[in-house]
Short mmCIF file of C-alpha atoms in Angstrom, two decimals:
data_model
loop_
_atom_site.label_atom_id
_atom_site.label_comp_id
_atom_site.label_asym_id
_atom_site.label_seq_id
_atom_site.Cartn_x
_atom_site.Cartn_y
_atom_site.Cartn_z
CA UNK Z 20 105.97 99.44 98.19
CA UNK Z 21 105.31 100.03 94.41
CA UNK Z 22 102.01 101.42 94.65
CA UNK Z 23 99.16 99.26 93.15
CA UNK Z 24 95.76 99.75 91.78
CA UNK Z 25 92.51 97.14 91.58
CA UNK Z 26 89.10 96.73 90.96
CA UNK Z 27 86.96 97.07 94.32
CA UNK Z 28 84.89 94.03 93.56
CA UNK Z 29 84.12 91.81 90.63
CA UNK Z 30 81.81 88.68 90.36
CA UNK Z 31 82.47 85.63 88.32
CA UNK Z 32 80.32 82.56 87.33
CA UNK Z 33 81.47 79.08 88.45
CA UNK Z 34 83.03 77.18 85.97
CA UNK Z 35 84.40 80.45 84.31
CA UNK Z 36 87.49 81.78 84.18
CA UNK Z 37 88.00 84.90 86.54
CA UNK Z 38 90.84 87.70 84.91
CA UNK Z 39 91.65 89.74 88.16
CA UNK Z 40 93.36 92.96 86.70
CA UNK Z 41 96.33 95.19 88.69
CA UNK Z 42 97.84 98.11 87.65
CA UNK Z 43 101.47 98.75 88.65
CA UNK Z 44 102.81 101.34 86.84
CA UNK Z 45 105.76 102.65 89.08
CA UNK Z 46 107.20 98.78 89.38
CA UNK Z 47 110.79 99.43 89.43
CA UNK Z 48 113.03 96.47 87.23
CA UNK Z 49 113.85 94.25 90.03
CA UNK Z 50 110.67 93.90 91.87
CA UNK Z 51 108.26 91.01 92.14
CA UNK Z 52 104.76 90.96 91.58
CA UNK Z 53 102.94 88.71 94.28
CA UNK Z 54 99.32 87.71 94.51
CA UNK Z 55 97.61 86.87 97.34
CA UNK Z 56 94.09 86.17 98.93
CA UNK Z 57 92.05 86.14 102.03
CA UNK Z 58 89.00 83.64 102.15
CA UNK Z 59 86.40 85.21 104.77
CA UNK Z 60 88.29 85.18 108.53
CA UNK Z 61 91.55 83.63 107.55
CA UNK Z 62 94.57 84.30 107.07
CA UNK Z 63 96.06 85.34 103.61
CA UNK Z 64 97.06 82.82 101.21
CA UNK Z 65 99.72 83.30 98.95
CA UNK Z 66 98.81 82.44 94.93
CA UNK Z 67 101.75 83.48 93.01
CA UNK Z 68 104.43 85.52 91.57
CA UNK Z 69 106.26 86.39 88.95
CA UNK Z 70 109.39 88.87 87.88
CA UNK Z 71 108.68 89.17 83.95
CA UNK Z 72 107.55 85.71 82.13
CA UNK Z 73 104.17 84.67 82.77
CA UNK Z 74 104.07 81.63 85.82
CA UNK Z 75 101.51 79.23 86.31
CA UNK Z 76 100.86 77.18 89.01
CA UNK Z 77 98.17 74.50 90.77
CA UNK Z 78 96.06 77.62 91.74
CA UNK Z 79 96.21 80.37 89.33
CA UNK Z 80 98.31 81.95 86.21
CA UNK Z 81 99.90 85.23 86.31
CA UNK Z 82 100.61 87.06 83.02
CA UNK Z 83 102.41 90.27 83.32
CA UNK Z 84 103.11 92.60 80.46
CA UNK Z 85 106.12 93.51 78.58
CA UNK Z 86 106.77 96.55 80.13
CA UNK Z 87 105.80 94.92 83.48
CA UNK Z 88 103.07 98.04 84.26
CA UNK Z 89 100.49 95.63 84.73
CA UNK Z 90 99.20 91.95 85.49
CA UNK Z 91 96.64 89.77 85.26
CA UNK Z 92 96.12 86.84 87.68
CA UNK Z 93 93.59 84.13 85.97
CA UNK Z 94 91.55 81.49 88.25
CA UNK Z 95 90.76 79.35 84.84
CA UNK Z 96 88.05 77.56 86.52
CA UNK Z 97 86.78 79.48 89.37
CA UNK Z 98 84.48 77.49 92.17
CA UNK Z 99 82.52 78.94 95.03
CA UNK Z 100 85.49 78.42 97.44
CA UNK Z 101 87.54 80.81 95.32
CA UNK Z 102 85.10 83.68 96.85
CA UNK Z 103 87.74 85.78 98.20
CA UNK Z 104 89.71 89.47 98.34
CA UNK Z 105 92.71 89.31 96.46
CA UNK Z 106 95.43 91.37 96.54
CA UNK Z 107 97.91 92.38 94.36
CA UNK Z 108 101.22 93.40 96.09
CA UNK Z 109 104.70 94.29 95.13
CA UNK Z 110 107.13 94.58 97.76
CA UNK Z 111 110.16 96.44 97.59
CA UNK Z 112 111.62 94.50 100.45
CA UNK Z 113 110.61 90.65 99.95
CA UNK Z 114 109.85 90.38 103.63
CA UNK Z 115 107.56 92.88 103.92
CA UNK Z 116 104.13 92.80 102.06
CA UNK Z 117 102.19 96.19 101.91
CA UNK Z 118 98.05 94.85 101.60
CA UNK Z 119 95.90 97.18 100.37
CA UNK Z 120 92.61 97.11 100.15
CA UNK Z 121 91.92 94.60 97.57
CA UNK Z 122 89.40 93.21 95.07
CA UNK Z 123 86.98 91.42 96.28
CA UNK Z 124 85.84 88.46 93.87
CA UNK Z 125 82.07 86.71 94.51
CA UNK Z 126 82.07 83.78 92.23
CA UNK Z 127 78.30 82.83 91.70
CA UNK Z 128 76.60 79.26 91.19
CA UNK M 27 101.03 69.88 114.77
CA UNK M 28 103.36 71.32 112.33
CA UNK M 29 102.60 74.80 110.82
CA UNK M 30 101.88 78.46 112.47
CA UNK M 31 99.35 78.59 115.13
CA UNK M 32 98.53 81.19 117.14
CA UNK M 33 96.32 81.94 121.10
CA UNK M 34 94.16 82.65 122.04
CA UNK M 35 92.10 82.24 118.64
CA UNK M 36 89.39 84.55 120.83
CA UNK M 37 90.04 87.12 123.76
CA UNK M 38 87.87 89.80 125.41
CA UNK M 39 90.17 92.44 127.51
CA UNK M 40 89.59 95.62 129.32
CA UNK M 41 91.26 98.95 128.55
CA UNK M 42 94.31 99.05 129.99
CA UNK M 43 95.14 95.39 130.66
CA UNK M 44 97.99 94.22 129.39
CA UNK M 45 97.34 91.14 126.82
CA UNK M 46 100.04 89.00 124.91
CA UNK M 47 99.52 87.21 121.94
CA UNK M 48 100.91 84.01 121.07
CA UNK M 49 102.53 82.78 118.01
CA UNK M 50 104.50 79.41 117.16
CA UNK M 51 105.84 77.69 113.94
CA UNK M 52 107.33 74.49 113.43
CA UNK M 53 109.14 75.09 110.10
CA UNK M 54 112.36 77.15 111.95
CA UNK M 55 111.52 80.08 109.52
CA UNK M 56 113.55 83.03 110.16
CA UNK M 57 111.42 85.64 109.20
CA UNK M 58 107.94 86.07 111.54
CA UNK M 59 105.43 89.05 111.43
CA UNK M 60 102.98 90.71 113.03
CA UNK M 61 99.98 92.66 111.10
CA UNK M 62 96.41 93.35 112.32
CA UNK M 63 93.31 93.67 110.18
CA UNK M 64 90.56 95.93 111.19
CA UNK M 65 87.15 95.62 109.73
CA UNK M 66 86.70 96.01 106.26
CA UNK M 67 90.60 97.08 105.75
CA UNK M 68 93.69 95.26 104.70
CA UNK M 69 96.71 94.07 106.47
CA UNK M 70 99.20 96.45 108.35
CA UNK M 71 102.64 95.41 109.22
CA UNK M 72 103.14 96.44 113.08
CA UNK M 73 106.46 94.83 113.82
CA UNK M 74 108.92 91.77 112.11
CA UNK M 75 111.67 89.79 112.99
CA UNK M 76 114.81 88.66 111.10
CA UNK M 77 116.40 85.92 113.65
CA UNK M 78 116.11 85.48 117.17
CA UNK M 79 116.91 88.29 119.11
CA UNK M 80 116.48 90.75 115.78
CA UNK M 81 113.14 92.87 115.68
CA UNK M 82 112.18 95.60 113.94
CA UNK M 83 109.66 97.69 113.70
CA UNK M 84 106.46 98.10 110.81
CA UNK M 85 103.85 100.72 109.87
CA UNK M 86 102.08 100.45 113.43
CA UNK M 87 104.21 99.76 116.45
CA UNK M 88 103.33 102.12 119.17
CA UNK M 89 100.96 100.10 121.58
CA UNK M 90 102.92 96.47 120.89
CA UNK M 91 105.92 95.05 121.93
CA UNK M 92 107.67 91.79 120.87
CA UNK M 93 110.17 89.55 121.88
CA UNK M 94 111.95 86.23 119.83
CA UNK M 95 113.49 84.50 122.38
CA UNK M 96 113.29 81.53 120.21
CA UNK M 97 113.39 81.42 116.67
CA UNK M 98 109.81 79.34 116.61
CA UNK M 99 107.76 81.91 118.87
CA UNK M 100 107.10 85.17 118.52
CA UNK M 101 104.61 86.73 120.89
CA UNK M 102 103.00 90.30 120.40
CA UNK M 103 102.38 92.17 123.61
CA UNK M 104 99.78 94.99 124.08
CA UNK M 105 100.83 96.82 127.74
CA UNK M 106 97.89 98.80 127.93
CA UNK M 107 95.47 97.87 125.60
CA UNK M 108 93.34 100.32 124.35
CA UNK M 109 89.99 100.20 122.26
CA UNK M 110 91.31 101.00 119.22
CA UNK M 111 93.45 97.79 119.60
CA UNK M 112 90.18 95.91 118.73
CA UNK M 113 91.34 94.54 115.67
CA UNK M 114 92.12 91.07 114.19
CA UNK M 115 96.04 90.12 114.78
CA UNK M 116 97.81 87.62 112.04
CA UNK M 117 101.48 86.27 112.79
CA UNK M 118 103.34 84.63 109.71
CA UNK M 119 106.51 83.19 109.13
CA UNK M 120 108.45 83.16 105.84
CA UNK M 121 111.97 81.19 105.06
CA UNK M 122 113.08 84.13 102.96
CA UNK M 123 116.34 82.54 101.38
CA UNK M 124 117.43 85.72 99.68
CA UNK M 125 116.09 89.16 97.89
CA UNK M 126 115.73 87.87 94.88
CA UNK M 127 113.94 84.32 95.09
CA UNK M 128 110.22 83.04 96.39
CA UNK M 129 109.54 84.00 99.57
CA UNK M 130 106.26 82.90 100.31
CA UNK M 131 104.38 84.21 103.82
CA UNK M 132 102.74 81.75 105.71
CA UNK M 133 100.09 83.29 107.74
CA UNK M 134 98.51 81.71 110.95
CA UNK M 135 94.49 81.60 111.89
CA UNK M 136 94.32 84.98 113.34
CA UNK M 137 93.44 86.04 117.02
CA UNK M 138 90.46 88.26 117.47
CA UNK M 139 90.96 90.77 120.03
CA UNK M 140 88.13 93.16 121.32
CA UNK M 141 89.04 95.25 123.71
CA UNK M 142 86.26 97.18 125.73
#
C-alpha cells in the first residue's frame, strides 16, 4: 500500500467542522484514497473514497489535491458520536486494506 | 438477521487449546477477510478469501487456519492458541465488483479473545 501519514490526534468542538489531513505522496495514478473510522470497541466503518475529484456523501466530504499527494476528510458538523479513530488508506489492491495508527479524533461539547 | 455476524463475541481459552472463531455474512459477498487488532494498534490482515474454496495469506497468518466451504461462512481456527494471539478479531466482507470500482468492506462486531 502507498504509505499514508496522519496526525496522531486532534480535538474538535461539537458543531464545528473537523478537517482531517492525510499525506500519501507515493500514491500512483490508479490508486484510490479510502477513509474508514472505528468507534471505540466496534468494527471499522467505511466513510468515503475518491480517486481525483472531490467527493461528498451523507457522512463527509473528501478533498484531494490536484497532485493527489494529500487529501482532507471533512466532517462538516462534528457531533460527539463522531469521536473515533479515522484511518486514511491507499490500498494497492482494492480488497486488501492496510490500517495504520490513524488519527484519534475527540469531539468535545 | 441481515449483515455480518461473529461468534462468539467473547472467548477465554488456555494456551495450547484449539479455538475456532465464526464469521457469517448474508450478502453473498465474494470476498471475506480476517483481521486482528491488538490493544492500541491498527488492524492487521490475517487471511482473506476471494470465493468459496479460495483463500490466501495476509500479513500475519502464522498460527491460524481458515476454510471457506460456503460463500457465507469464513471460520478462523487457532490450532494451538498462544498468549500472543490474545487480541480482538474482526471479520469483514466485500462485494468487490472490480479493482477500479468502489469496494467497501463491511466489518463484523469483533470477537475479543483472551488466551491465558
